[in-house]
Amino acid sequence: MRGVRGKEWKGCTPPFSQLVPPEPTRMSTATLILLAATGVAFLLFLIIVLRVQAFVALLIASIAVAIAGGVPIQDIAQTIQDGMGSTLGYIAIVVGIGAMFGEMLHVSGGAEQIAKTLLQKAGEKRATWALVITGLIVSTPVFFDVALILFIPLVYSLTHRTGRSLLYYGIPLTAGMAVAHAFIPPTPGPVAVAALLGADLGWVIFFGILAGTPAAIIGGLVWGRFIAGKITIGVPAHLAAQTESPAERGEIRMPGFGMVMSLVAIPIVLILLNTAGGIMLEEGNTVRNWLEFIGHPFVALIISTLLSFYYFGKKQGFTADEIQSFASRSLEPIGMVILVTGAGGVFGKVLIATGIGNALAEVMAASNLPFILLAFLIAMLVRISQGSATVSMITAAGLMAPIFEAGTYSQPVLALTTIAIAAGATTFSHVNDSGFWLVSRFFGMTTEDTLRSWTVMMVILGFTGLICCLLFSLFV
């Protein structure tokens, strides 16, 4: 994928550039910037104060901005349709297929096999390293809340055996999970942002791993050891039995570690090979054409998901009907994620139609504020205000997309901006975030202790990711 206008797109569908927006009303730059700020404020008012569902709130805010921005009334409906359709044409497929793979990894016991094998190899002294790595690997295909429920028994077990604070093991595990869930595709957040910005997923994965790894180490290992010495927490007695894993109950037979890791790696490796082929091989080269095909996120995820149906399903003793049921069940929790993402595409399309995108580009050019820093700050402010990391990412991407639409930018820049948005949306998880309460419940912590441990960890993850992105931007 190269450039923005009139260029060839690879890895994902360009969310806006193939569409011709209505001619925007001529307003001053200051007026358009004020309109953008008012639109975001109105969106947050709908979500936070009026408690309007995020999908509906994004559509209402988009219509309001379109009317205020002078988009002809007869064109508003088509603008909404174009923004929704161009975004979901890519997102729905990637997130849907990825959810099926994650569910098969979960129900087969493959995720638990990763954790147990790493813990056995690392030993008790290096268990925290194994837990960070487990979080990074497993939360790429599996949603954060599912991964936490799946692995919290391991944290309880280690806490029982060693007598350490639960945070000594819990913080490294959740740090790895949080980083993987926000920074590394094919999780919905970075996939959605990449689609809205037109970023190639190979570059996003590359920089997501580079920025996410030090973030997980600092936020998980360093902070985890420190805060475990300040807050002593034991295993909540009323939760230990409730979170017993399926394998411990003897309900499933776990697949081999090598098989699990191979299937997890397949889509990531194929996508990265596609990106590498686009850099090293000339256009029209047969090898490059095949790498582009099998390394497209659609094909790469379909390959890994079909293999998971066989190796995590049939070979584990599940019937065809059970496998079909697992696949169908996996799609239930992602419907709203997909719709919110599509509504974010509508919001971005409206910003282009009103001329706000060009105005933001002009301001950016005059301000010397790095794109990466601006993207991070927008995502962080929305995250603090309304709590949802997904809505924060979509809002920030919707505001940044018109800026990139106004010029031509390299894929590394687009990818680093994607990771910066993910980093901003990771920070400051507090009482308006469902993840905050999930961790508080399973760790058996008070609200104050959750703020002192989990919230600070998320701040460390986000700002470490930002620093990494700013450093990497010096070389791209």
Short mmCIF file of C-alpha atoms in Angstrom, two decimals:
data_model
loop_
_atom_site.label_atom_id
_atom_site.label_comp_id
_atom_site.label_asym_id
_atom_site.label_seq_id
_atom_site.Cartn_x
_atom_site.Cartn_y
_atom_site.Cartn_z
CA MET A 1 0.00 0.00 0.00
CA ARG A 2 1.52 3.29 -1.00
CA GLY A 3 0.43 6.85 -0.66
CA VAL A 4 -3.09 8.12 -0.40
CA ARG A 5 -4.39 9.56 -3.63
CA GLY A 6 -4.27 7.81 -6.98
CA LYS A 7 -2.00 5.06 -5.68
CA GLU A 8 -2.22 1.31 -5.39
CA TRP A 9 -3.68 -0.04 -2.16
CA LYS A 10 -2.60 -3.35 -0.68
CA GLY A 11 -3.45 -5.07 2.59
CA CYS A 12 -6.76 -3.34 3.15
CA THR A 13 -9.45 -1.36 1.41
CA PRO A 14 -8.97 2.42 1.36
CA PRO A 15 -11.73 3.69 3.58
CA PHE A 16 -12.33 7.05 1.96
CA SER A 17 -10.02 7.81 -0.95
CA GLN A 18 -12.01 5.99 -3.64
CA LEU A 19 -15.10 7.99 -2.79
CA VAL A 20 -15.77 11.47 -4.11
CA PRO A 21 -17.10 13.62 -1.27
CA PRO A 22 -19.65 16.34 -1.83
CA GLU A 23 -18.17 19.77 -2.36
CA PRO A 24 -17.81 21.28 1.13
CA THR A 25 -19.13 24.65 2.08
CA ARG A 26 -16.42 27.30 2.14
CA MET A 27 -15.77 28.14 5.78
CA SER A 28 -12.76 29.64 7.46
CA THR A 29 -10.16 27.25 8.87
CA ALA A 30 -10.90 28.43 12.41
CA THR A 31 -14.62 27.79 11.94
CA LEU A 32 -13.99 24.28 10.62
CA ILE A 33 -11.64 23.43 13.49
CA LEU A 34 -14.22 24.72 15.96
CA LEU A 35 -16.84 22.58 14.22
CA ALA A 36 -14.63 19.49 14.58
CA ALA A 37 -14.06 20.17 18.29
CA THR A 38 -17.77 20.79 18.84
CA GLY A 39 -18.60 17.58 17.00
CA VAL A 40 -16.33 15.52 19.25
CA ALA A 41 -17.67 17.28 22.35
CA PHE A 42 -21.23 16.56 21.22
CA LEU A 43 -20.32 12.92 20.65
CA LEU A 44 -18.89 12.63 24.18
CA PHE A 45 -21.97 14.40 25.60
CA LEU A 46 -24.24 11.84 23.95
CA ILE A 47 -22.22 8.89 25.24
CA ILE A 48 -21.29 10.11 28.73
CA VAL A 49 -24.18 12.33 29.82
CA LEU A 50 -27.17 11.05 27.86
CA ARG A 51 -25.87 7.44 27.87
CA VAL A 52 -26.63 6.98 24.18
CA GLN A 53 -25.19 3.76 22.74
CA ALA A 54 -21.86 4.47 20.97
CA PHE A 55 -23.03 3.29 17.52
CA VAL A 56 -26.11 5.50 17.60
CA ALA A 57 -24.17 8.40 19.12
CA LEU A 58 -21.59 8.31 16.31
CA LEU A 59 -24.33 8.41 13.68
CA ILE A 60 -26.14 11.29 15.40
CA ALA A 61 -22.91 13.27 15.78
CA SER A 62 -22.03 12.62 12.14
CA ILE A 63 -25.40 13.93 10.94
CA ALA A 64 -25.13 16.99 13.18
CA VAL A 65 -21.63 17.82 11.91
CA ALA A 66 -22.72 17.30 8.30
CA ILE A 67 -25.64 19.71 8.69
CA ALA A 68 -23.57 22.30 10.56
CA GLY A 69 -20.74 21.92 8.03
CA GLY A 70 -22.96 22.72 5.07
CA VAL A 71 -23.17 19.32 3.41
CA PRO A 72 -26.27 19.46 1.17
CA ILE A 73 -29.24 17.80 2.88
CA GLN A 74 -29.85 15.52 -0.09
CA ASP A 75 -26.25 14.22 0.11
CA ILE A 76 -26.07 13.40 3.82
CA ALA A 77 -27.70 9.97 3.58
CA GLN A 78 -25.36 8.93 0.75
CA THR A 79 -22.36 10.21 2.71
CA ILE A 80 -23.37 8.02 5.66
CA GLN A 81 -23.85 5.01 3.40
CA ASP A 82 -20.48 5.53 1.70
CA GLY A 83 -18.63 5.94 4.99
CA MET A 84 -20.23 2.85 6.51
CA GLY A 85 -19.84 0.64 3.45
CA SER A 86 -16.25 1.48 2.61
CA THR A 87 -15.14 0.81 6.18
CA LEU A 88 -17.07 -2.39 6.89
CA GLY A 89 -16.12 -3.97 3.57
CA TYR A 90 -12.74 -4.65 5.15
CA ILE A 91 -13.32 -4.63 8.89
CA ALA A 92 -16.25 -7.06 9.05
CA ILE A 93 -14.34 -9.82 7.28
CA VAL A 94 -11.10 -9.50 9.24
CA VAL A 95 -12.71 -9.20 12.66
CA GLY A 96 -15.28 -11.92 11.94
CA ILE A 97 -12.76 -14.50 10.78
CA GLY A 98 -10.33 -13.58 13.55
CA ALA A 99 -13.05 -14.07 16.17
CA MET A 100 -13.70 -17.62 14.94
CA PHE A 101 -10.02 -18.48 15.19
CA GLY A 102 -9.83 -17.05 18.70
CA GLU A 103 -12.86 -19.04 19.81
CA MET A 104 -11.37 -22.30 18.52
CA LEU A 105 -8.12 -21.51 20.34
CA HIS A 106 -10.13 -20.95 23.49
CA VAL A 107 -12.48 -23.96 23.46
CA SER A 108 -9.76 -26.43 22.44
CA GLY A 109 -7.53 -25.54 25.37
CA GLY A 110 -4.85 -24.27 23.00
CA ALA A 111 -4.57 -20.96 24.81
CA GLU A 112 -4.09 -22.71 28.14
CA GLN A 113 -1.47 -25.00 26.55
CA ILE A 114 0.60 -21.95 25.62
CA ALA A 115 0.55 -20.66 29.19
CA LYS A 116 1.31 -23.98 30.88
CA THR A 117 4.16 -24.83 28.50
CA LEU A 118 5.79 -21.41 28.89
CA LEU A 119 5.50 -21.62 32.68
CA GLN A 120 7.06 -25.10 32.71
CA LYS A 121 9.96 -23.97 30.53
CA ALA A 122 10.55 -20.73 32.43
CA GLY A 123 10.27 -22.15 35.91
CA GLU A 124 8.81 -20.43 38.94
CA LYS A 125 11.61 -17.86 39.18
CA ARG A 126 10.90 -16.57 35.68
CA ALA A 127 7.15 -17.11 35.81
CA THR A 128 6.45 -13.40 35.35
CA TRP A 129 8.30 -13.42 32.01
CA ALA A 130 6.25 -16.43 30.93
CA LEU A 131 3.04 -14.64 31.92
CA VAL A 132 3.93 -11.51 29.90
CA ILE A 133 4.71 -13.63 26.85
CA THR A 134 1.52 -15.62 27.36
CA GLY A 135 -0.52 -12.41 27.44
CA LEU A 136 1.16 -11.11 24.29
CA ILE A 137 0.57 -14.32 22.35
CA VAL A 138 -2.93 -15.23 23.48
CA SER A 139 -4.63 -11.83 23.44
CA THR A 140 -3.80 -11.32 19.78
CA PRO A 141 -6.55 -13.72 18.64
CA VAL A 142 -8.59 -13.81 21.88
CA PHE A 143 -10.51 -10.88 23.41
CA PHE A 144 -9.04 -9.43 26.61
CA ASP A 145 -11.92 -10.39 28.88
CA VAL A 146 -11.97 -13.99 27.61
CA ALA A 147 -8.19 -14.29 28.00
CA LEU A 148 -8.32 -12.93 31.55
CA ILE A 149 -11.03 -15.38 32.60
CA LEU A 150 -9.10 -18.21 30.93
CA PHE A 151 -5.75 -17.52 32.62
CA ILE A 152 -6.62 -16.07 36.00
CA PRO A 153 -6.50 -19.61 37.54
CA LEU A 154 -2.77 -19.73 36.67
CA VAL A 155 -2.25 -16.49 38.59
CA TYR A 156 -4.22 -17.89 41.53
CA SER A 157 -2.16 -21.09 41.49
CA LEU A 158 1.17 -19.26 41.47
CA THR A 159 -0.01 -16.93 44.24
CA HIS A 160 -1.04 -19.92 46.39
CA ARG A 161 2.29 -21.69 45.91
CA THR A 162 4.61 -18.75 46.47
CA GLY A 163 2.69 -16.61 48.95
CA ARG A 164 3.48 -13.48 46.95
CA SER A 165 0.97 -10.74 46.27
CA LEU A 166 -1.41 -11.64 43.45
CA LEU A 167 -0.26 -8.49 41.65
CA TYR A 168 3.24 -9.95 41.26
CA TYR A 169 1.80 -12.35 38.68
CA GLY A 170 -1.43 -10.60 37.70
CA ILE A 171 0.10 -7.35 36.48
CA PRO A 172 2.58 -9.03 34.04
CA LEU A 173 -0.21 -11.19 32.60
CA THR A 174 -2.67 -8.33 32.11
CA ALA A 175 0.07 -6.06 30.73
CA GLY A 176 0.84 -8.55 27.98
CA MET A 177 -2.86 -8.98 27.27
CA ALA A 178 -3.56 -5.24 27.16
CA VAL A 179 -0.65 -4.57 24.81
CA ALA A 180 -1.57 -7.39 22.44
CA HIS A 181 -5.22 -6.38 22.43
CA ALA A 182 -4.48 -2.75 21.57
CA PHE A 183 -1.26 -2.83 19.54
CA ILE A 184 -1.13 -6.02 17.50
CA PRO A 185 -3.61 -7.07 14.76
CA PRO A 186 -5.79 -8.98 14.13
CA THR A 187 -7.50 -7.66 17.27
CA PRO A 188 -10.36 -5.30 16.30
CA GLY A 189 -8.89 -2.00 17.59
CA PRO A 190 -5.70 -1.72 15.52
CA VAL A 191 -7.40 -3.38 12.53
CA ALA A 192 -10.13 -0.73 12.59
CA VAL A 193 -7.69 2.16 12.92
CA ALA A 194 -5.47 0.75 10.16
CA ALA A 195 -8.47 0.53 7.84
CA LEU A 196 -9.57 4.09 8.59
CA LEU A 197 -6.07 5.49 8.04
CA GLY A 198 -5.24 3.20 5.11
CA ALA A 199 -2.29 1.59 6.92
CA ASP A 200 -0.87 -1.74 5.79
CA LEU A 201 -1.38 -4.38 8.49
CA GLY A 202 2.11 -5.79 8.00
CA TRP A 203 3.67 -2.50 9.05
CA VAL A 204 1.16 -2.17 11.89
CA ILE A 205 2.07 -5.63 13.20
CA PHE A 206 5.78 -4.84 12.85
CA PHE A 207 5.66 -1.57 14.78
CA GLY A 208 3.04 -2.93 17.18
CA ILE A 209 5.43 -5.68 18.27
CA LEU A 210 8.40 -3.28 18.45
CA ALA A 211 6.51 -0.73 20.57
CA GLY A 212 4.41 -3.23 22.52
CA THR A 213 7.23 -5.42 23.76
CA PRO A 214 9.08 -2.76 25.80
CA ALA A 215 5.72 -1.41 26.98
CA ALA A 216 4.74 -4.85 28.31
CA ILE A 217 8.14 -5.34 29.96
CA ILE A 218 8.16 -1.96 31.70
CA GLY A 219 4.46 -1.90 32.60
CA GLY A 220 4.20 -5.60 33.38
CA LEU A 221 7.49 -6.75 34.87
CA VAL A 222 9.04 -3.59 36.31
CA TRP A 223 5.83 -1.99 37.55
CA GLY A 224 4.37 -5.34 38.59
CA ARG A 225 7.26 -6.12 40.91
CA PHE A 226 7.19 -2.64 42.37
CA ILE A 227 3.47 -2.42 43.07
CA ALA A 228 3.34 -6.02 44.39
CA GLY A 229 5.66 -4.84 47.15
CA LYS A 230 3.24 -2.03 48.04
CA ILE A 231 -0.12 -3.82 47.78
CA THR A 232 -0.44 -7.33 49.20
CA ILE A 233 -3.41 -9.24 47.78
CA GLY A 234 -4.29 -12.90 48.17
CA VAL A 235 -6.51 -15.11 46.04
CA PRO A 236 -10.20 -14.18 46.39
CA ALA A 237 -11.67 -17.36 47.90
CA HIS A 238 -15.08 -16.86 46.32
CA LEU A 239 -13.58 -16.70 42.80
CA ALA A 240 -10.99 -19.46 42.72
CA ALA A 241 -13.42 -22.31 42.07
CA GLN A 242 -15.58 -20.21 39.77
CA THR A 243 -12.71 -19.57 37.34
CA GLU A 244 -11.43 -23.16 37.18
CA SER A 245 -10.31 -23.84 33.62
CA PRO A 246 -12.05 -26.33 31.28
CA ALA A 247 -8.89 -28.46 31.12
CA GLU A 248 -8.71 -28.67 34.93
CA ARG A 249 -12.31 -29.90 34.93
CA GLY A 250 -11.36 -32.58 32.43
CA GLU A 251 -13.81 -31.30 29.83
CA ILE A 252 -11.34 -30.87 26.97
CA ARG A 253 -8.12 -32.36 25.69
CA MET A 254 -5.44 -29.77 24.94
CA PRO A 255 -3.62 -29.75 21.56
CA GLY A 256 0.18 -29.79 21.39
CA PHE A 257 2.18 -26.64 22.05
CA GLY A 258 3.94 -26.73 18.67
CA MET A 259 0.67 -27.04 16.80
CA VAL A 260 -0.91 -24.19 18.75
CA MET A 261 2.02 -21.83 18.18
CA SER A 262 2.17 -22.72 14.48
CA LEU A 263 -1.47 -21.88 13.90
CA VAL A 264 -1.22 -18.63 15.90
CA ALA A 265 1.83 -17.60 13.87
CA ILE A 266 0.46 -18.40 10.41
CA PRO A 267 -1.64 -15.25 9.77
CA ILE A 268 0.98 -12.91 11.26
CA VAL A 269 3.82 -14.46 9.25
CA LEU A 270 1.84 -14.41 6.00
CA ILE A 271 0.85 -10.76 6.45
CA LEU A 272 4.46 -9.79 7.23
CA LEU A 273 5.69 -11.71 4.15
CA ASN A 274 3.23 -9.74 2.04
CA THR A 275 4.65 -6.47 3.37
CA ALA A 276 8.25 -7.64 2.89
CA GLY A 277 7.51 -8.75 -0.67
CA GLY A 278 6.07 -5.34 -1.48
CA ILE A 279 9.32 -3.73 -0.33
CA MET A 280 11.89 -6.12 -1.84
CA LEU A 281 10.26 -7.35 -5.06
CA GLU A 282 9.23 -5.42 -8.16
CA GLU A 283 5.61 -5.01 -9.21
CA GLY A 284 4.46 -7.81 -11.48
CA ASN A 285 6.89 -10.31 -9.99
CA THR A 286 5.17 -13.72 -9.70
CA VAL A 287 6.43 -14.38 -6.19
CA ARG A 288 5.29 -10.93 -5.08
CA ASN A 289 1.84 -11.52 -6.58
CA TRP A 290 1.44 -14.79 -4.68
CA LEU A 291 2.70 -13.21 -1.45
CA GLU A 292 0.16 -10.43 -1.89
CA PHE A 293 -2.59 -13.01 -2.30
CA ILE A 294 -1.81 -15.37 0.57
CA GLY A 295 -0.60 -12.49 2.76
CA HIS A 296 -3.75 -10.42 2.42
CA PRO A 297 -5.46 -10.40 5.83
CA PHE A 298 -8.57 -12.02 4.33
CA VAL A 299 -6.71 -15.02 2.94
CA ALA A 300 -4.19 -15.34 5.79
CA LEU A 301 -6.95 -15.46 8.42
CA ILE A 302 -9.12 -17.82 6.37
CA ILE A 303 -6.18 -20.24 6.09
CA SER A 304 -5.48 -20.20 9.83
CA THR A 305 -9.17 -20.44 10.73
CA LEU A 306 -9.79 -23.44 8.46
CA LEU A 307 -6.76 -25.15 9.98
CA SER A 308 -8.07 -24.35 13.46
CA PHE A 309 -11.40 -26.01 12.61
CA TYR A 310 -9.48 -29.20 11.89
CA TYR A 311 -6.65 -29.20 14.43
CA PHE A 312 -8.45 -27.40 17.30
CA GLY A 313 -11.82 -28.89 16.43
CA LYS A 314 -12.04 -32.24 14.68
CA LYS A 315 -8.75 -33.62 16.01
CA GLN A 316 -9.77 -32.64 19.54
CA GLY A 317 -12.91 -34.73 19.26
CA PHE A 318 -15.46 -32.03 18.53
CA THR A 319 -18.24 -32.83 16.07
CA ALA A 320 -18.99 -30.78 12.97
CA ASP A 321 -22.09 -29.38 14.66
CA GLU A 322 -20.09 -28.34 17.72
CA ILE A 323 -17.45 -26.63 15.57
CA GLN A 324 -20.20 -24.79 13.70
CA SER A 325 -21.72 -23.76 17.02
CA PHE A 326 -18.37 -22.44 18.28
CA ALA A 327 -17.86 -20.42 15.08
CA SER A 328 -21.35 -18.94 15.26
CA ARG A 329 -21.01 -18.16 18.97
CA SER A 330 -17.77 -16.28 18.36
CA LEU A 331 -19.57 -13.74 16.17
CA GLU A 332 -22.08 -12.71 18.84
CA PRO A 333 -19.84 -10.39 20.92
CA ILE A 334 -18.22 -8.67 17.92
CA GLY A 335 -21.35 -7.36 16.24
CA MET A 336 -21.31 -4.09 18.16
CA VAL A 337 -17.56 -3.69 17.64
CA ILE A 338 -18.09 -3.90 13.88
CA LEU A 339 -21.03 -1.48 13.92
CA VAL A 340 -19.17 1.07 16.05
CA THR A 341 -16.22 0.83 13.68
CA GLY A 342 -18.47 1.42 10.69
CA ALA A 343 -20.02 4.42 12.41
CA GLY A 344 -16.50 5.73 12.96
CA GLY A 345 -16.02 5.47 9.21
CA VAL A 346 -19.16 7.57 8.76
CA PHE A 347 -17.79 10.21 11.13
CA GLY A 348 -14.52 10.38 9.19
CA LYS A 349 -16.35 10.59 5.86
CA VAL A 350 -18.44 13.50 7.13
CA LEU A 351 -15.29 15.32 8.27
CA ILE A 352 -13.97 15.04 4.72
CA ALA A 353 -17.26 16.13 3.17
CA THR A 354 -17.40 19.28 5.28
CA GLY A 355 -13.82 20.29 4.50
CA ILE A 356 -12.66 19.76 8.08
CA GLY A 357 -10.01 17.32 6.87
CA ASN A 358 -8.27 19.95 4.76
CA ALA A 359 -8.53 22.48 7.58
CA LEU A 360 -6.92 20.06 10.04
CA ALA A 361 -4.14 19.36 7.53
CA GLU A 362 -3.44 23.08 7.17
CA VAL A 363 -3.31 23.57 10.93
CA MET A 364 -1.00 20.58 11.33
CA ALA A 365 1.32 21.89 8.64
CA ALA A 366 1.57 25.24 10.43
CA SER A 367 1.83 23.90 14.00
CA ASN A 368 4.84 21.56 13.64
CA LEU A 369 3.06 19.20 16.07
CA PRO A 370 3.95 15.63 15.04
CA PHE A 371 1.08 13.57 13.65
CA ILE A 372 1.96 10.80 16.07
CA LEU A 373 1.69 13.04 19.13
CA LEU A 374 -1.57 14.62 17.95
CA ALA A 375 -3.12 11.20 17.30
CA PHE A 376 -2.04 9.97 20.75
CA LEU A 377 -3.45 13.02 22.54
CA ILE A 378 -6.83 12.81 20.79
CA ALA A 379 -7.21 9.13 21.62
CA MET A 380 -6.08 9.69 25.22
CA LEU A 381 -8.52 12.55 25.84
CA VAL A 382 -11.46 10.58 24.47
CA ARG A 383 -10.39 7.53 26.49
CA ILE A 384 -10.29 9.55 29.72
CA SER A 385 -13.67 11.10 28.95
CA GLN A 386 -15.78 8.07 28.04
CA GLY A 387 -13.79 4.94 28.90
CA SER A 388 -14.13 2.79 25.78
CA ALA A 389 -10.80 2.07 24.09
CA THR A 390 -12.61 1.14 20.87
CA VAL A 391 -14.57 4.39 20.69
CA SER A 392 -11.37 6.31 21.53
CA MET A 393 -9.50 4.64 18.67
CA ILE A 394 -12.33 5.17 16.18
CA THR A 395 -12.80 8.83 17.13
CA ALA A 396 -9.07 9.59 16.88
CA ALA A 397 -8.76 7.70 13.59
CA GLY A 398 -11.80 9.51 12.21
CA LEU A 399 -10.17 12.87 12.96
CA MET A 400 -6.75 11.84 11.63
CA ALA A 401 -7.96 10.14 8.44
CA PRO A 402 -8.90 13.39 6.66
CA ILE A 403 -5.44 14.79 7.42
CA PHE A 404 -3.77 11.85 5.69
CA GLU A 405 -6.38 12.04 2.94
CA ALA A 406 -5.09 15.52 2.08
CA GLY A 407 -1.59 14.31 1.16
CA THR A 408 0.67 11.34 0.47
CA TYR A 409 2.31 9.60 3.41
CA SER A 410 4.46 6.50 3.67
CA GLN A 411 3.17 3.26 5.10
CA PRO A 412 5.55 3.38 8.12
CA VAL A 413 4.13 6.80 9.06
CA LEU A 414 0.56 5.53 8.79
CA ALA A 415 1.44 2.44 10.84
CA LEU A 416 3.17 4.44 13.57
CA THR A 417 0.16 6.75 13.77
CA THR A 418 -2.05 3.67 14.16
CA ILE A 419 0.06 2.44 17.08
CA ALA A 420 0.11 5.92 18.62
CA ILE A 421 -3.69 5.96 18.56
CA ALA A 422 -3.73 2.51 20.16
CA ALA A 423 -1.31 3.75 22.83
CA GLY A 424 -3.45 6.80 23.57
CA ALA A 425 -6.58 4.67 23.83
CA THR A 426 -4.78 2.35 26.28
CA THR A 427 -3.93 4.99 28.87
CA PHE A 428 -5.92 6.00 31.94
CA SER A 429 -8.31 3.08 32.30
CA HIS A 430 -10.42 4.10 35.28
CA VAL A 431 -13.94 3.81 36.69
CA ASN A 432 -15.71 4.45 33.37
CA ASP A 433 -13.96 1.48 31.72
CA SER A 434 -15.46 -2.03 31.94
CA GLY A 435 -11.95 -3.52 31.89
CA PHE A 436 -11.16 -1.66 35.10
CA TRP A 437 -14.01 -3.39 36.93
CA LEU A 438 -13.23 -6.77 35.39
CA VAL A 439 -9.67 -6.65 36.75
CA SER A 440 -10.88 -5.28 40.07
CA ARG A 441 -13.30 -8.19 40.45
CA PHE A 442 -10.95 -11.02 39.52
CA PHE A 443 -8.07 -9.57 41.54
CA GLY A 444 -10.35 -8.96 44.51
CA MET A 445 -9.16 -5.34 44.81
CA THR A 446 -10.81 -2.21 46.09
CA THR A 447 -11.38 0.68 43.70
CA GLU A 448 -8.46 2.57 45.25
CA ASP A 449 -6.05 -0.33 44.84
CA THR A 450 -7.20 -0.90 41.26
CA LEU A 451 -6.45 2.75 40.48
CA ARG A 452 -3.01 2.45 42.11
CA SER A 453 -2.09 -0.73 40.25
CA TRP A 454 -4.06 -1.34 37.05
CA THR A 455 -4.64 2.29 36.05
CA VAL A 456 -1.00 3.25 36.56
CA MET A 457 0.06 0.17 34.58
CA MET A 458 -2.13 1.26 31.66
CA VAL A 459 -0.62 4.75 31.77
CA ILE A 460 2.86 3.21 31.60
CA LEU A 461 1.86 1.02 28.66
CA GLY A 462 0.40 3.94 26.73
CA PHE A 463 3.22 6.42 27.24
CA THR A 464 5.91 3.80 26.62
CA GLY A 465 4.18 3.01 23.34
CA LEU A 466 4.11 6.71 22.45
CA ILE A 467 7.81 7.16 23.21
CA CYS A 468 8.66 4.15 21.05
CA CYS A 469 6.56 5.51 18.17
CA LEU A 470 8.24 8.91 18.38
CA LEU A 471 11.68 7.29 18.38
CA PHE A 472 10.84 5.05 15.42
CA SER A 473 9.47 8.05 13.49
CA LEU A 474 12.96 9.55 13.45
CA PHE A 475 14.08 6.74 11.12
CA VAL A 476 11.13 6.48 8.72
#
